[in-house]
Amino acid sequence: MSETAKAGARKFARYLPILDWGKRYDRSALTSDLVAAVIVTIMLIPQSLAYALLAGLPAEMGLYASILPLVAYALFGTSRALAVGPVAVVSLMTAAAIGNLGISDPATYAAAAIVLALLSGLMLLAMGLLRLGFLANFLSHPVIAGFITASGMIIAASQLKHILGIKASGHNLLDLLLDLGRNLPNLNPTTAAIGVGATLFLFWVRKGLKPLLIRLGLRPRMADILAKAGPVAAVAVTTLLCWGLGLNERGVAIVGAVPQGLPPLTLPAFDAELWIGLAGSALLISVIGFVESVSVAQTLAAKKRQRIVPDQELIGLGASNVAAAVTGGYPVTGGFARSVVNFDAGAETPAAGAFTAIGICLAALALTPLLFFLPKATLAATIIVAVLSLVDFSILKRTWIYSKADFAAVAVTMALTLGVGVEIGVSAGVLLSILLFLFKTSRPHIAEVGLVPGTQHFRNIRRHAVQTVPSVLTVRVDESLYFANARYLEDYLYDRVAGDRGLKHVILMCSAVNEVDSSALESLEAINQRLESMGVTFHLSEVKGPVMDRLQRAHFLDELTGRVFLAQYDAATELDPSLLQQTPQLRKIA
């Protein structure tokens, strides 16, 4: 094979990770993947139905979104353990996105969800091909944690109407709670008994069933499988009760007829108005889903010293969402709980997801008629138990202690998500994070530094006993220089130099400067000229290679009144050798 052909093959293989791990696939990996697939399938069947209910969609769309998307991710994804499918937060965002359009017709609502999946998939694919995975870094972890916590509370509250058998609506927590309170007198006792009972059972299953089974003599692996099957047991028992006792005739809401068969091939509606209306929501869902998915994938990969490629993850998730759109599903991403289960169950490769898809296919073919009498209260219990594990109020305490700016971002995100809605909440969180970043970097930490006695190190004169001389001022700026902070550096130096008659040299220590943009370059030129007019020479020290390359392409170094020193020690001692004889001093922090 020619070198050109080999290079082409390598480039093609980069977009198909299966060509890498597939070459090493063996019987041991097959066995591990099959076991993991069985466990995740058991978990995913009730979750898929429940999350479709949360999104306001027919139950079967949850199953459809759990088949071909898993196969697509197995082909294009890089995580060995990530389990893709419907998740709570994305389901809630789907409901909010379509709800904003005021769609009430069920068929049009479902069609909008399919378009949302397609838009999300296309956006993720485009971001992956353009290698824009870094854009997700604009969503800080505290903001995501605050958003997920607030969303978890809204999701749990939204399901109480199914638990209690009453009607309630609202896109934020306050509206939901008020509507629940108004309709509480209409509570259906039979539905409440099923819903509360299923919820308590599922909470107990999460913590208590596995230890009990082990005490009864079961091996840990089998006990774990049976514990994961807890939601299936709840579904089976409550469905049988509803069927046998005719509880649907007593007002218990049931899933009803679920179409039997494989997912249909669907062609998303090409309605320009609908696409434009959903575009902003699709972008938010894409970014939130990607961040959540990559966070889980990287955490699990680190445990086995494996590598995740974020840009390829965008392609994998994009392909999964496109697959969901063409098979009657709705937006999907990597789920935290099922991915952890997949990892703990021993999944070795993404093939475990493909095997899970086969399991869901079999369920869609054989089990859907049995779901007719499944109470919606049971599915609501499944959702509540799953999402409450995502609620983490400790993020408020941690950010308050560590960073008031991060606390502000978290608090605003949570407050707006709970009080206004999910899209406004996460949008405000992202915007506030960016504004706080710009504010912090626009006022970088600037330190006047001196020589630590007996060393060649320079440290902040307000924190260490250091040696300085009146003729030389060394300033260290701990941030890259760009348009937002360039004037701040100018003002700092002018204020510091003004009135200091004995000053002859100013050294800008650039050890923490990774970038100097055009605006900052103009500021450096202005500083150089201003200092020259004051009879002060301007020098640079410890300039990094990439920064020096940029400066050399400009005329700045030709006009620089001083020199560029490789090391700060060389600069300070050469400009005034008497520095070495000075008595160390410590100035108190103002």
Coordinates of C-alpha atoms in Angstrom, one line a residue, residues 116-314:
L116 CA -34.9 18.3 17.5
A117 CA -32.9 15.1 17.5
L118 CA -31.9 15.7 13.9
L119 CA -30.8 19.3 14.5
S120 CA -28.9 18.3 17.6
G121 CA -27.2 15.5 15.7
L122 CA -26.2 17.7 12.8
M123 CA -24.9 20.4 15.2
L124 CA -22.8 17.8 17.1
L125 CA -21.5 16.3 13.8
A126 CA -20.5 19.8 12.5
M127 CA -18.8 20.6 15.8
G128 CA -16.9 17.3 15.7
L129 CA -15.7 17.7 12.2
L130 CA -14.6 21.2 12.9
R131 CA -12.9 20.0 16.1
L132 CA -14.9 22.4 18.3
G133 CA -15.0 20.2 21.4
F134 CA -13.2 23.0 23.3
L135 CA -16.3 25.1 23.1
A136 CA -17.8 22.9 25.9
N137 CA -15.2 24.3 28.2
F138 CA -17.3 27.5 28.4
L139 CA -19.7 25.6 30.5
S140 CA -18.0 25.5 33.9
H141 CA -18.5 22.5 36.1
P142 CA -20.2 24.5 38.9
V143 CA -22.7 25.8 36.4
I144 CA -23.4 22.3 35.1
A145 CA -23.7 20.9 38.6
G146 CA -26.1 23.7 39.6
F147 CA -28.2 23.3 36.4
I148 CA -28.5 19.5 36.9
T149 CA -29.4 19.9 40.6
A150 CA -32.1 22.4 39.7
S151 CA -33.3 20.3 36.8
G152 CA -33.5 17.2 39.0
M153 CA -35.8 19.1 41.4
I154 CA -38.0 20.2 38.6
I155 CA -38.1 16.7 37.1
A156 CA -39.0 15.2 40.4
A157 CA -41.7 17.8 41.1
S158 CA -43.1 17.3 37.5
Q159 CA -43.7 13.6 38.2
L160 CA -45.6 14.1 41.4
K161 CA -48.8 14.6 39.4
H162 CA -48.4 11.0 38.1
I163 CA -47.6 9.7 41.5
L164 CA -50.7 11.3 43.0
G165 CA -53.0 10.9 40.0
I166 CA -53.8 14.6 39.6
K167 CA -53.3 17.2 36.9
A168 CA -50.5 19.8 37.2
S169 CA -48.4 21.8 34.8
G170 CA -45.7 24.4 34.7
H171 CA -42.2 24.9 33.3
N172 CA -40.6 25.9 36.6
L173 CA -40.6 24.6 40.2
L174 CA -42.9 27.4 41.6
D175 CA -45.6 26.9 38.9
L176 CA -45.5 23.2 39.4
L177 CA -45.8 23.3 43.2
L178 CA -48.6 25.8 43.1
D179 CA -50.5 23.8 40.5
L180 CA -49.9 20.6 42.5
G181 CA -51.2 22.3 45.6
R182 CA -54.4 23.5 43.9
N183 CA -55.2 20.1 42.5
L184 CA -54.2 18.1 45.6
P185 CA -57.8 17.7 46.7
N186 CA -58.4 15.6 43.5
L187 CA -55.8 13.0 44.6
N188 CA -56.6 9.5 43.4
P189 CA -55.9 7.2 46.4
T190 CA -55.3 4.1 44.3
T191 CA -52.8 5.9 42.0
A192 CA -51.1 7.4 45.1
A193 CA -50.7 4.0 46.7
I194 CA -49.1 2.6 43.6
G195 CA -46.9 5.6 43.1
V196 CA -45.7 6.0 46.6
G197 CA -45.3 2.3 47.1
A198 CA -43.2 2.0 43.9
T199 CA -41.1 5.0 44.9
L200 CA -40.3 3.6 48.3
F201 CA -39.6 0.2 46.9
L202 CA -37.2 1.6 44.3
F203 CA -35.3 3.7 46.9
W204 CA -34.9 0.5 49.0
V205 CA -33.8 -1.5 46.0
R206 CA -31.0 1.0 45.3
K207 CA -29.5 0.6 48.8
G208 CA -30.9 -2.4 50.5
L209 CA -31.6 -5.2 48.1
K210 CA -28.0 -6.1 47.1
P211 CA -26.7 -6.5 50.7
L212 CA -29.8 -8.5 51.6
L213 CA -29.3 -10.9 48.7
I214 CA -25.6 -11.3 49.6
R215 CA -26.6 -12.1 53.2
L216 CA -29.0 -14.7 51.8
G217 CA -26.1 -16.5 50.1
L218 CA -26.1 -15.1 46.5
R219 CA -22.8 -14.3 44.9
P220 CA -22.2 -10.5 44.5
R221 CA -22.4 -10.5 40.7
M222 CA -25.8 -12.2 40.7
A223 CA -27.0 -10.0 43.6
D224 CA -25.9 -6.9 41.6
I225 CA -27.9 -8.1 38.5
L226 CA -31.0 -8.7 40.6
A227 CA -30.7 -5.3 42.3
K228 CA -30.4 -3.6 38.9
A229 CA -33.6 -5.4 37.9
G230 CA -35.5 -3.7 40.7
P231 CA -37.3 -1.3 38.3
V232 CA -38.3 -4.2 36.1
A233 CA -39.8 -5.9 39.1
A234 CA -41.7 -2.8 40.0
V235 CA -43.0 -2.5 36.4
A236 CA -44.0 -6.2 36.4
V237 CA -45.8 -6.2 39.8
T238 CA -47.7 -3.0 39.3
T239 CA -48.7 -3.9 35.7
L240 CA -50.1 -7.3 37.0
L241 CA -51.9 -5.6 39.8
C242 CA -53.4 -3.0 37.4
W243 CA -54.5 -5.8 35.0
G244 CA -55.7 -8.2 37.6
L245 CA -57.7 -5.8 39.7
G246 CA -58.8 -3.5 36.9
L247 CA -57.3 -0.5 38.5
N248 CA -57.4 1.5 35.3
E249 CA -61.2 1.6 35.8
R250 CA -60.6 3.3 39.2
G251 CA -58.8 6.2 37.6
V252 CA -55.3 4.8 37.5
A253 CA -53.6 6.2 34.4
I254 CA -51.9 3.6 32.3
V255 CA -49.4 3.6 29.4
G256 CA -52.0 2.0 27.0
A257 CA -51.2 0.5 23.7
V258 CA -47.5 0.6 22.7
P259 CA -46.9 -0.3 19.1
Q260 CA -45.2 -3.7 18.7
G261 CA -42.3 -4.0 16.3
L262 CA -39.0 -2.5 15.3
P263 CA -38.5 1.3 15.1
P264 CA -40.0 2.8 11.9
L265 CA -37.8 4.6 9.5
T266 CA -38.8 8.3 9.7
L267 CA -38.2 11.3 7.6
P268 CA -38.0 14.5 9.8
A269 CA -40.3 17.3 8.8
F270 CA -38.6 19.9 6.7
D271 CA -40.5 22.9 8.0
A272 CA -38.3 26.0 8.0
E273 CA -40.3 27.7 10.8
L274 CA -40.1 24.6 13.0
W275 CA -36.4 24.3 12.4
I276 CA -35.7 27.9 13.2
G277 CA -37.9 27.7 16.3
L278 CA -36.0 24.7 17.6
A279 CA -32.5 25.7 16.6
G280 CA -31.6 27.5 19.8
S281 CA -32.9 24.7 22.0
A282 CA -31.1 22.1 19.9
L283 CA -27.8 23.9 20.4
L284 CA -28.3 24.0 24.2
I285 CA -29.3 20.3 24.2
S286 CA -26.2 19.5 22.1
V287 CA -23.8 21.3 24.4
I288 CA -25.3 20.2 27.7
G289 CA -25.6 16.6 26.5
F290 CA -22.0 16.6 25.2
V291 CA -20.6 18.1 28.5
E292 CA -22.5 15.6 30.6
S293 CA -21.6 12.7 28.3
V294 CA -17.9 13.6 28.1
S295 CA -17.6 14.1 31.9
V296 CA -18.9 10.6 32.5
A297 CA -16.8 9.1 29.7
Q298 CA -13.6 10.7 30.9
T299 CA -14.2 9.7 34.5
L300 CA -14.8 6.0 33.6
A301 CA -11.9 5.9 31.1
A302 CA -9.5 7.3 33.7
K303 CA -10.2 4.2 35.9
K304 CA -8.8 1.9 33.2
R305 CA -6.2 4.4 31.9
Q306 CA -8.1 4.7 28.6
R307 CA -8.3 7.7 26.4
I308 CA -11.4 9.7 25.3
V309 CA -11.2 11.9 22.2
P310 CA -13.7 14.8 22.8
D311 CA -13.9 15.8 19.1
Q312 CA -14.7 12.2 18.1
E313 CA -17.2 12.0 21.0
L314 CA -19.0 14.9 19.3

